Short mmCIF file of C-alpha atoms in Angstrom, two decimals:
data_model
loop_
_atom_site.label_atom_id
_atom_site.label_comp_id
_atom_site.label_asym_id
_atom_site.label_seq_id
_atom_site.Cartn_x
_atom_site.Cartn_y
_atom_site.Cartn_z
CA MET A 127 9.88 18.35 -23.25
CA GLY A 128 10.67 17.57 -26.89
CA LYS A 129 13.31 15.06 -25.90
CA ARG A 130 11.42 12.97 -23.38
CA ASN A 131 11.40 9.22 -24.20
CA LEU A 132 9.64 7.02 -21.67
CA PHE A 133 8.58 3.38 -21.70
CA LEU A 134 6.49 2.93 -18.55
CA MET A 135 5.35 -0.63 -18.01
CA SER A 136 2.65 -1.58 -15.57
CA SER A 137 4.56 -4.75 -14.70
CA SER A 138 7.57 -6.85 -15.64
CA ALA A 139 5.40 -9.94 -15.88
CA MET A 140 2.12 -10.75 -17.56
CA HIS A 141 0.06 -13.92 -17.22
CA GLY A 142 0.96 -16.31 -20.07
CA PHE A 143 4.40 -14.80 -20.80
CA GLY A 144 7.89 -15.29 -19.41
CA TYR A 145 9.60 -12.53 -17.48
CA LEU A 146 9.50 -9.29 -19.53
CA GLU A 147 8.59 -11.25 -22.67
CA HIS A 148 5.28 -9.49 -23.26
CA ALA A 149 7.29 -6.31 -23.84
CA GLN A 150 10.01 -7.78 -26.08
CA THR A 151 8.96 -6.30 -29.42
CA ASP A 152 8.11 -2.84 -28.14
CA MET A 153 11.07 -2.44 -25.79
CA THR A 154 13.45 -3.65 -28.50
CA SER A 155 12.05 -1.03 -30.90
CA PHE A 156 12.22 1.60 -28.16
CA PHE A 157 15.92 0.96 -27.60
CA LYS A 158 16.80 0.58 -31.32
CA ASN A 159 14.94 3.75 -32.32
CA ASN A 160 17.06 5.60 -29.79
CA SER A 161 20.32 3.88 -30.85
CA VAL A 162 20.72 2.27 -27.43
CA GLN A 163 23.09 -0.64 -27.11
CA LYS A 164 23.91 -0.46 -23.40
CA VAL A 165 21.36 -0.14 -20.60
CA LEU A 166 22.01 1.15 -17.08
CA PHE A 167 19.83 -0.89 -14.74
CA ILE A 168 18.81 0.49 -11.31
CA PRO A 169 17.91 -2.43 -8.99
CA TYR A 170 17.26 -0.34 -5.84
CA ALA A 171 13.66 -1.52 -5.41
CA LEU A 172 14.91 -4.90 -4.24
CA THR A 173 17.74 -5.81 -1.88
CA ASP A 174 19.60 -8.37 -4.03
CA TYR A 175 21.17 -5.98 -6.56
CA ASP A 176 23.35 -8.61 -8.27
CA GLY A 177 20.59 -11.19 -8.61
CA TYR A 178 18.10 -8.64 -9.85
CA THR A 179 20.48 -7.15 -12.42
CA GLU A 180 21.32 -10.65 -13.66
CA ARG A 181 17.64 -11.48 -14.01
CA VAL A 182 16.86 -8.43 -16.14
CA GLY A 183 20.23 -8.36 -17.89
CA SER A 184 19.96 -11.95 -19.11
CA VAL A 185 16.69 -11.11 -20.87
CA LEU A 186 18.09 -7.91 -22.40
CA LYS A 187 21.19 -9.82 -23.54
CA ARG A 188 18.98 -12.32 -25.37
CA TRP A 189 17.39 -9.36 -27.13
CA GLY A 190 20.79 -7.97 -28.14
CA PHE A 191 21.49 -5.32 -25.50
CA SER A 192 24.08 -5.17 -22.77
CA CYS A 193 23.10 -4.23 -19.22
CA ASN A 194 25.03 -3.06 -16.17
CA GLY A 195 23.77 -2.54 -12.62
CA ILE A 196 24.29 0.96 -11.27
CA HIS A 197 25.70 -0.57 -8.06
CA THR A 198 28.72 -1.84 -9.98
CA PHE A 199 29.89 1.71 -10.77
CA PRO A 200 32.03 3.58 -8.25
CA ASP A 201 30.00 6.78 -8.72
CA PRO A 202 26.26 6.29 -9.38
CA VAL A 203 25.70 9.92 -10.38
CA LYS A 204 28.40 9.63 -13.02
CA ALA A 205 26.90 6.35 -14.19
CA VAL A 206 23.59 8.16 -14.77
CA GLU A 207 25.33 11.03 -16.52
CA ASN A 208 27.04 8.62 -18.93
CA ALA A 209 24.08 6.28 -19.47
CA GLU A 210 22.72 5.54 -22.95
CA ALA A 211 19.45 4.43 -21.37
CA ILE A 212 18.13 4.11 -17.80
CA TYR A 213 15.94 1.22 -16.68
CA ILE A 214 14.47 1.21 -13.16
CA GLY A 215 12.97 -2.13 -12.14
CA GLY A 216 10.08 -2.90 -9.81
CA GLY A 217 9.99 -4.09 -6.22
CA ASN A 218 9.19 -1.88 -3.25
CA THR A 219 8.49 1.73 -4.25
CA PHE A 220 9.39 3.23 -0.85
CA LEU A 221 12.74 1.47 -0.76
CA LEU A 222 13.42 2.54 -4.35
CA LEU A 223 12.57 6.22 -3.78
CA ARG A 224 14.49 6.40 -0.52
CA THR A 225 17.60 4.97 -2.19
CA LEU A 226 17.30 7.34 -5.17
CA TYR A 227 17.29 10.25 -2.70
CA GLU A 228 20.12 8.80 -0.57
CA LYS A 229 22.32 8.43 -3.67
CA GLN A 230 21.29 11.92 -4.84
CA LEU A 231 20.07 10.57 -8.15
CA VAL A 232 16.66 12.24 -8.45
CA GLY A 233 17.98 15.46 -9.97
CA PRO A 234 20.52 13.82 -12.31
CA ILE A 235 18.03 11.24 -13.69
CA ARG A 236 15.43 13.94 -14.22
CA ASP A 237 17.98 16.10 -16.03
CA ARG A 238 19.23 13.34 -18.31
CA VAL A 239 15.74 12.21 -19.26
CA LEU A 240 14.01 15.56 -19.65
CA ASN A 241 16.87 17.71 -20.97
CA HIS A 242 19.04 15.23 -22.85
CA GLY A 243 16.54 12.71 -24.17
CA VAL A 244 18.07 9.69 -22.45
CA PRO A 245 15.49 6.90 -22.84
CA TYR A 246 13.86 5.76 -19.59
CA VAL A 247 12.29 2.37 -18.96
CA GLY A 248 10.30 1.69 -15.80
CA SER A 249 8.32 -1.25 -14.60
CA SER A 250 5.95 -1.25 -11.63
CA ALA A 251 7.84 0.65 -8.88
CA GLY A 252 10.12 2.02 -11.61
CA THR A 253 7.01 3.41 -13.30
CA ASN A 254 5.67 4.79 -10.03
CA VAL A 255 8.83 6.82 -9.39
CA ALA A 256 8.73 8.20 -12.93
CA THR A 257 5.54 10.07 -12.08
CA ARG A 258 4.95 13.14 -9.90
CA SER A 259 4.73 11.10 -6.68
CA ILE A 260 4.60 7.57 -5.29
CA GLN A 261 1.30 8.25 -3.57
CA THR A 262 -0.57 5.70 -5.69
CA THR A 263 1.77 2.76 -5.17
CA ASN A 264 0.37 -0.59 -4.04
CA ASP A 265 3.41 -1.33 -1.89
CA MET A 266 3.85 -1.41 1.85
CA PRO A 267 5.83 1.44 3.44
CA ILE A 268 8.67 -0.82 4.58
CA VAL A 269 11.07 2.17 4.88
CA HIS A 270 10.38 5.83 5.55
CA THR A 271 11.07 8.38 2.83
CA PRO A 272 11.68 12.09 3.35
CA THR A 273 8.99 12.89 0.78
CA PHE A 274 6.67 11.08 -1.63
CA ASP A 275 7.66 13.41 -4.49
CA ALA A 276 9.29 11.45 -7.27
CA LEU A 277 11.06 12.04 -10.62
CA ALA A 278 8.09 13.88 -12.14
CA LEU A 279 8.94 12.83 -15.69
CA VAL A 280 5.17 13.10 -16.21
CA PRO A 281 2.85 15.47 -14.32
CA PHE A 282 0.29 12.89 -13.17
CA ASN A 283 0.18 9.71 -11.05
CA ILE A 284 0.12 6.11 -12.20
CA ASN A 285 -1.22 3.07 -10.40
CA PRO A 286 0.66 0.07 -11.82
CA HIS A 287 -0.79 -3.45 -11.72
CA TYR A 288 -4.19 -1.77 -11.82
CA THR A 289 -6.94 -4.33 -11.28
CA GLU A 290 -10.52 -4.71 -10.16
CA PRO A 291 -11.79 -7.38 -7.83
CA ASP A 292 -13.19 -10.57 -9.31
CA ALA A 293 -16.96 -10.60 -8.78
CA ASN A 294 -16.71 -13.95 -6.97
CA VAL A 295 -14.17 -12.82 -4.41
CA LYS A 296 -15.57 -12.40 -0.89
CA HIS A 297 -12.85 -10.04 0.30
CA MET A 298 -14.27 -6.79 1.74
CA GLY A 299 -11.08 -4.69 1.86
CA GLU A 300 -10.93 -1.47 -0.11
CA THR A 301 -10.67 -1.92 -3.89
CA ARG A 302 -7.99 -0.17 -5.91
CA GLN A 303 -10.65 2.23 -7.16
CA GLU A 304 -11.73 3.10 -3.60
CA ARG A 305 -8.11 3.75 -2.60
CA ILE A 306 -7.64 6.09 -5.55
CA LYS A 307 -10.85 7.89 -4.59
CA GLN A 308 -9.34 8.46 -1.12
CA PHE A 309 -6.24 9.87 -2.83
CA HIS A 310 -8.46 12.31 -4.70
CA GLU A 311 -10.15 13.51 -1.54
CA LEU A 312 -6.81 15.09 -0.62
CA ASN A 313 -4.90 15.44 -3.92
CA ASP A 314 -5.70 16.84 -7.37
CA ALA A 315 -3.46 14.99 -9.84
CA PRO A 316 -5.06 12.57 -12.34
CA VAL A 317 -4.26 8.88 -11.71
CA LEU A 318 -3.82 6.49 -14.61
CA GLY A 319 -4.58 2.89 -13.70
CA LEU A 320 -2.28 0.80 -15.93
CA ARG A 321 -3.35 -2.82 -16.19
CA GLU A 322 -0.77 -5.60 -16.29
CA GLY A 323 0.66 -6.21 -19.77
CA THR A 324 0.24 -2.57 -20.82
CA THR A 325 2.77 0.23 -21.18
CA LEU A 326 2.53 4.01 -21.39
CA PHE A 327 4.84 5.14 -24.18
CA VAL A 328 5.79 8.83 -24.05
CA ASP A 329 7.65 10.48 -26.93
CA GLY A 330 8.14 14.16 -26.24
CA ASP A 331 4.65 15.59 -25.83
CA ASN A 332 2.86 12.49 -27.10
CA ALA A 333 1.65 9.66 -24.89
CA THR A 334 0.18 6.42 -26.18
CA LEU A 335 -1.15 3.36 -24.38
CA ILE A 336 0.44 0.15 -25.67
CA GLY A 337 -1.23 -3.22 -25.18
CA PRO A 338 0.35 -6.66 -25.02
CA PRO A 339 1.31 -8.61 -28.19
CA THR A 340 -1.59 -11.02 -27.68
CA GLU A 341 -4.64 -10.47 -25.52
CA MET A 342 -5.77 -13.17 -23.12
CA PRO A 343 -9.51 -13.82 -23.40
CA GLY A 344 -11.63 -12.15 -20.72
CA ILE A 345 -8.86 -9.86 -19.52
CA CYS A 346 -9.11 -6.10 -19.89
CA TYR A 347 -6.16 -4.07 -21.14
CA ASP A 348 -7.76 -0.64 -21.07
CA ALA A 349 -6.16 2.00 -18.93
CA ARG A 350 -8.55 3.54 -16.41
CA LEU A 351 -8.16 7.25 -15.81
CA PHE A 352 -9.30 8.67 -12.48
CA ARG A 353 -9.85 12.34 -11.89
CA LYS A 354 -10.94 14.15 -8.78
CA ASN A 355 -14.73 14.39 -8.53
CA GLN A 356 -15.29 12.68 -11.88
CA GLU A 357 -16.32 9.25 -13.03
CA PRO A 358 -13.35 7.18 -14.26
CA VAL A 359 -12.87 6.78 -18.02
CA GLU A 360 -11.41 3.79 -19.88
CA TYR A 361 -8.91 4.06 -22.78
CA ALA A 362 -8.17 1.10 -25.04
CA PRO A 363 -4.65 0.22 -26.24
CA LEU A 364 -3.36 2.63 -28.92
CA SER A 365 -5.39 5.47 -27.43
CA SER A 366 -3.58 8.77 -27.25
CA LEU A 367 -3.18 10.04 -23.71
CA SER A 368 -1.12 13.09 -24.72
CA PHE A 369 -3.66 15.42 -23.08
CA LEU A 370 -2.38 14.19 -19.71
CA LEU A 371 1.03 15.70 -20.39
CA LYS A 372 -0.41 19.18 -20.91
CA GLU A 373 -2.43 19.58 -17.75
CA MET B 207 0.91 -4.02 30.98
CA GLY B 208 -1.61 -5.53 33.39
CA LYS B 209 -4.26 -2.99 32.40
CA ARG B 210 -4.10 -3.23 28.62
CA ASN B 211 -7.46 -4.04 27.00
CA LEU B 212 -7.48 -4.16 23.21
CA PHE B 213 -10.03 -5.32 20.65
CA LEU B 214 -8.21 -5.22 17.30
CA MET B 215 -10.43 -6.12 14.39
CA SER B 216 -9.08 -6.97 10.97
CA SER B 217 -12.02 -5.20 9.39
CA SER B 218 -15.31 -3.47 10.14
CA ALA B 219 -17.09 -5.62 7.56
CA MET B 220 -17.20 -9.33 6.79
CA HIS B 221 -18.83 -11.06 3.86
CA GLY B 222 -22.35 -12.16 4.81
CA PHE B 223 -22.77 -9.70 7.68
CA GLY B 224 -23.95 -6.09 7.99
CA TYR B 225 -21.51 -3.34 8.98
CA LEU B 226 -19.73 -4.37 12.24
CA GLU B 227 -22.33 -7.08 12.87
CA HIS B 228 -19.85 -9.97 12.86
CA ALA B 229 -18.31 -8.42 15.98
CA GLN B 230 -21.53 -7.63 17.84
CA THR B 231 -21.38 -10.29 20.55
CA ASP B 232 -17.69 -9.96 21.29
CA MET B 233 -17.50 -6.16 21.18
CA THR B 234 -20.60 -5.92 23.40
CA SER B 235 -18.97 -8.24 25.95
CA PHE B 236 -15.71 -6.29 25.68
CA PHE B 237 -17.42 -3.01 26.55
CA LYS B 238 -19.68 -4.50 29.24
CA ASN B 239 -16.81 -6.34 30.97
CA ASN B 240 -15.06 -2.99 31.21
CA SER B 241 -18.19 -1.11 32.37
CA VAL B 242 -18.17 1.08 29.26
CA GLN B 243 -21.34 2.94 28.38
CA LYS B 244 -19.88 5.77 26.30
CA VAL B 245 -17.42 5.37 23.43
CA LEU B 246 -15.10 8.06 22.05
CA PHE B 247 -14.89 7.48 18.30
CA ILE B 248 -11.89 8.75 16.29
CA PRO B 249 -12.89 9.12 12.59
CA TYR B 250 -9.59 10.61 11.35
CA ALA B 251 -8.93 7.84 8.81
CA LEU B 252 -11.69 9.25 6.57
CA THR B 253 -12.51 12.84 5.65
CA ASP B 254 -16.24 12.89 6.49
CA TYR B 255 -16.01 12.89 10.28
CA ASP B 256 -19.73 13.45 10.89
CA GLY B 257 -20.88 10.80 8.44
CA TYR B 258 -18.38 8.25 9.70
CA THR B 259 -19.24 8.83 13.35
CA GLU B 260 -22.93 8.52 12.54
CA ARG B 261 -22.31 5.25 10.72
CA VAL B 262 -20.46 3.64 13.61
CA GLY B 263 -22.48 5.38 16.31
CA SER B 264 -25.84 4.14 14.98
CA VAL B 265 -24.61 0.55 15.24
CA LEU B 266 -23.23 1.05 18.76
CA LYS B 267 -26.46 2.74 19.80
CA ARG B 268 -28.43 -0.33 18.64
CA TRP B 269 -26.18 -2.40 20.87
CA GLY B 270 -26.82 -0.12 23.86
CA PHE B 271 -23.79 2.22 23.87
CA SER B 272 -23.51 5.92 23.19
CA CYS B 273 -20.82 7.24 20.87
CA ASN B 274 -19.28 10.68 20.30
CA GLY B 275 -16.85 11.75 17.61
CA ILE B 276 -13.62 13.25 18.92
CA HIS B 277 -14.04 16.11 16.43
CA THR B 278 -17.09 17.36 18.34
CA PHE B 279 -15.00 18.13 21.44
CA PRO B 280 -13.24 21.49 21.74
CA ASP B 281 -10.03 19.82 23.00
CA PRO B 282 -9.29 16.36 21.54
CA VAL B 283 -6.55 15.65 24.10
CA LYS B 284 -8.99 16.28 26.94
CA ALA B 285 -11.55 14.10 25.17
CA VAL B 286 -9.04 11.24 25.19
CA GLU B 287 -8.14 11.87 28.82
CA ASN B 288 -11.81 11.65 29.81
CA ALA B 289 -12.80 8.77 27.54
CA GLU B 290 -14.37 5.58 28.93
CA ALA B 291 -13.30 3.75 25.78
CA ILE B 292 -11.47 4.72 22.57
CA TYR B 293 -12.49 3.38 19.15
CA ILE B 294 -10.39 4.20 16.07
CA GLY B 295 -12.09 3.33 12.78
CA GLY B 296 -10.58 2.26 9.47
CA GLY B 297 -9.97 4.17 6.28
CA ASN B 298 -6.56 5.45 5.17
CA THR B 299 -3.79 4.58 7.63
CA PHE B 300 -1.46 7.40 6.54
CA LEU B 301 -4.15 10.03 6.92
CA LEU B 302 -5.08 8.59 10.30
CA LEU B 303 -1.54 8.51 11.67
CA ARG B 304 -0.74 12.00 10.38
CA THR B 305 -3.85 13.42 12.05
CA LEU B 306 -3.08 11.65 15.35
CA TYR B 307 0.35 13.32 15.32
CA GLU B 308 -1.04 16.73 14.26
CA LYS B 309 -3.52 16.70 17.13
CA GLN B 310 -0.78 15.47 19.50
CA LEU B 311 -2.82 12.42 20.48
CA VAL B 312 -0.26 9.64 20.17
CA GLY B 313 1.17 10.10 23.67
CA PRO B 314 -2.19 10.63 25.43
CA ILE B 315 -3.89 7.63 23.81
CA ARG B 316 -0.91 5.43 24.60
CA ASP B 317 -0.92 6.62 28.21
CA ARG B 318 -4.65 6.08 28.72
CA VAL B 319 -4.61 2.58 27.20
CA LEU B 320 -1.37 1.24 28.68
CA ASN B 321 -1.31 2.95 32.07
CA HIS B 322 -5.01 3.44 32.84
CA GLY B 323 -6.65 0.42 31.23
CA VAL B 324 -8.94 2.42 28.95
CA PRO B 325 -10.38 -0.13 26.47
CA TYR B 326 -9.25 0.37 22.89
CA VAL B 327 -11.12 -0.83 19.79
CA GLY B 328 -9.52 -0.64 16.38
CA SER B 329 -10.61 -1.82 12.96
CA SER B 330 -8.40 -2.00 9.89
CA ALA B 331 -6.39 1.29 9.92
CA GLY B 332 -7.38 1.66 13.59
CA THR B 333 -5.76 -1.75 14.19
CA ASN B 334 -2.68 -0.79 12.16
CA VAL B 335 -2.00 2.30 14.26
CA ALA B 336 -2.38 0.27 17.46
CA THR B 337 0.75 -1.67 16.58
CA ARG B 338 4.41 -0.65 16.57
CA SER B 339 4.24 0.90 13.08
CA ILE B 340 2.03 1.31 10.04
CA GLN B 341 4.62 -0.33 7.78
CA THR B 342 2.37 -3.28 6.97
CA THR B 343 -0.70 -1.33 5.91
CA ASN B 344 -2.38 -2.07 2.59
CA ASP B 345 -3.27 1.58 2.02
CA MET B 346 -1.87 4.10 -0.44
CA PRO B 347 0.35 6.86 0.98
CA ILE B 348 -2.10 9.65 0.14
CA VAL B 349 -0.50 12.02 2.69
CA HIS B 350 3.06 12.12 4.04
CA THR B 351 3.68 11.32 7.72
CA PRO B 352 6.66 12.43 9.79
CA THR B 353 7.24 8.83 10.84
CA PHE B 354 5.63 5.41 10.42
CA ASP B 355 5.93 4.71 14.19
CA ALA B 356 2.48 4.26 15.68
CA LEU B 357 0.82 3.82 19.09
CA ALA B 358 2.82 0.68 19.91
CA LEU B 359 0.10 -0.79 22.13
CA VAL B 360 1.56 -4.13 21.01
CA PRO B 361 5.23 -4.72 20.06
CA PHE B 362 4.64 -6.33 16.66
CA ASN B 363 3.01 -5.43 13.31
CA ILE B 364 -0.39 -6.43 12.00
CA ASN B 365 -1.53 -6.75 8.41
CA PRO B 366 -5.32 -6.30 8.49
CA HIS B 367 -7.59 -7.71 5.74
CA TYR B 368 -4.92 -10.39 5.29
CA THR B 369 -5.70 -12.51 2.26
CA GLU B 370 -4.14 -14.78 -0.30
CA PRO B 371 -4.80 -14.67 -4.01
CA ASP B 372 -7.47 -16.91 -5.46
CA ALA B 373 -5.80 -19.69 -7.46
CA ASN B 374 -7.83 -18.70 -10.53
CA VAL B 375 -6.81 -15.07 -10.56
CA LYS B 376 -4.38 -14.13 -13.36
CA HIS B 377 -3.01 -11.07 -11.60
CA MET B 378 0.81 -11.12 -11.33
CA GLY B 379 1.31 -8.28 -8.82
CA GLU B 380 3.02 -9.06 -5.50
CA THR B 381 0.92 -11.06 -3.07
CA ARG B 382 0.41 -9.89 0.49
CA GLN B 383 2.86 -12.58 1.60
CA GLU B 384 5.53 -11.31 -0.82
CA ARG B 385 5.07 -7.75 0.42
CA ILE B 386 5.50 -8.90 4.03
CA LYS B 387 8.64 -10.79 3.01
CA GLN B 388 10.02 -7.53 1.59
CA PHE B 389 9.21 -5.89 4.96
CA HIS B 390 11.26 -8.55 6.69
CA GLU B 391 14.26 -8.01 4.46
CA LEU B 392 14.63 -4.64 6.19
CA ASN B 393 12.74 -4.98 9.49
CA ASP B 394 12.71 -7.51 12.34
CA ALA B 395 9.23 -7.29 13.95
CA PRO B 396 6.82 -10.20 13.57
CA VAL B 397 3.79 -9.50 11.36
CA LEU B 398 0.41 -11.00 12.18
CA GLY B 399 -1.81 -11.36 9.12
CA LEU B 400 -5.36 -10.99 10.45
CA ARG B 401 -7.98 -12.30 8.07
CA GLU B 402 -11.33 -10.51 7.65
CA GLY B 403 -13.87 -11.43 10.31
CA THR B 404 -11.21 -12.07 12.96
CA THR B 405 -10.08 -10.00 15.93
CA LEU B 406 -7.03 -10.00 18.16
CA PHE B 407 -8.19 -9.66 21.75
CA VAL B 408 -5.53 -8.51 24.21
CA ASP B 409 -6.17 -8.55 27.96
CA GLY B 410 -3.09 -7.46 29.83
CA ASP B 411 -0.38 -9.92 28.85
CA ASN B 412 -2.75 -12.38 27.15
CA ALA B 413 -3.60 -12.28 23.46
CA THR B 414 -6.23 -14.50 21.83
CA LEU B 415 -7.40 -14.77 18.26
CA ILE B 416 -11.17 -14.51 17.98
CA GLY B 417 -13.06 -15.84 14.94
CA PRO B 418 -16.40 -14.75 13.53
CA PRO B 419 -19.71 -15.96 15.01
CA THR B 420 -20.32 -18.20 12.01
CA GLU B 421 -17.75 -19.37 9.50
CA MET B 422 -18.46 -19.12 5.78
CA PRO B 423 -17.64 -22.40 3.97
CA GLY B 424 -14.31 -22.41 2.17
CA ILE B 425 -13.02 -19.28 3.87
CA CYS B 426 -10.00 -19.39 6.19
CA TYR B 427 -10.06 -17.54 9.52
CA ASP B 428 -6.62 -18.56 10.75
CA ALA B 429 -4.16 -15.77 11.52
CA ARG B 430 -0.90 -16.14 9.62
CA LEU B 431 2.21 -15.18 11.54
CA PHE B 432 5.26 -14.04 9.56
CA ARG B 433 8.72 -13.87 11.04
CA LYS B 434 11.96 -12.79 9.47
CA ASN B 435 13.76 -15.70 7.78
CA GLN B 436 11.11 -18.22 8.86
CA GLU B 437 8.23 -20.02 7.21
CA PRO B 438 4.86 -18.49 8.17
CA VAL B 439 2.72 -20.32 10.74
CA GLU B 440 -1.09 -20.43 10.91
CA TYR B 441 -3.09 -20.07 14.14
CA ALA B 442 -6.77 -21.05 14.31
CA PRO B 443 -9.38 -18.95 16.17
CA LEU B 444 -9.11 -19.26 19.97
CA SER B 445 -5.36 -19.82 19.72
CA SER B 446 -3.30 -17.98 22.30
CA LEU B 447 -0.88 -15.49 20.77
CA SER B 448 0.35 -14.16 24.13
CA PHE B 449 3.92 -15.06 23.24
CA LEU B 450 3.92 -12.17 20.76
CA LEU B 451 3.51 -9.69 23.61
CA LYS B 452 6.67 -10.89 25.35
CA GLU B 453 9.18 -10.66 22.49
#
């Protein structure tokens, strides 16, 4: 896995920042360090491919990169094979995974990223599908998928937008932590709860948690790691999480 | 559908009340009006069948009803066929639906409820599976299911534990309303957002929203109805929602 280069964002938005802006410095470095000028954007998690590609592309353009939606290429598999970098945006994780399978892109993306070092950016649903399965998504199952197995660029699960209930909220529905506990009653993989504004950066066999450029007071940016039958553990930004890649 | 008798709770718990207590008066009437003394409880949405049945059964016993877990019968299909009333509890909706299919109970429950008037109580996941599909669940897909089609005791979808974000919360993840909008980009069925503490009562071709016995100040108990390409509409407790059964 010496070539793996992943930039897995919890979210495309963070309170106090414009769209994607919290990630500007780090994503720019990520692309530049990998000599990327042109980004292939995969908008399958939403239904308005043109609008979504324009939204992300206009930000990337401001930062000095060009961006094309995969739907504008006649052959999406070829587009992946020729991509300098692959960016999968958020939206609905079930819709995204189903479309990746329909277009027969799961194998090609996995090959390019793991065997050829093509840089991969994901946010939210795009981060979910980068992991071993989409079983810890927060999204509604608006379409059926043949399997929940995903790209498996990392061997664990992520819960993006990880959050805990405000102590004042009267809502009694299951918390995120309780839902992940239910996952672990029937599954073994570790689950990394990635809070908004944070990114998991993976370079080969090294994984590091990256925090936002400025921290909002009173908001936690630690990642929370859940393991079956164990108490969760918090990791602050800049912590190494490389051990998760070796399990 | 003259015989259909459904008591579909948003949740088994409501802020300010003990477990199930907010529903005591109405559920007691529901069982008594249907001459029910013995309830068949289906605990498949959680993994601890005994503990879950004991938890619900001890409450029902206090109210004057006996309760048996379906897992204690040698033949679950026969247990359904002989049941005076069926109560499916909450937990994980995917696990629940998968187990109902594995035990070949979807057809028999549907038959007993729709053709023989056997009273049906659901809470949370048990309410989700009573509808046309589980596509508007809030749960994580911890197990794969062959389909998202459910018991279809009513021809629309429900989102249990429906809630809106507190204005002070800094979380940027999709709101419940945004998730339901994504559902409607790809599906046509109406979605009824049932807030905690409320119940949809269905008697044949009549459906009525039931509120809690006491309302907590500042908390909304209206049901919010979402339709494809339309603005959502709120319905206060005691509103008739019978029109949803006819679409």
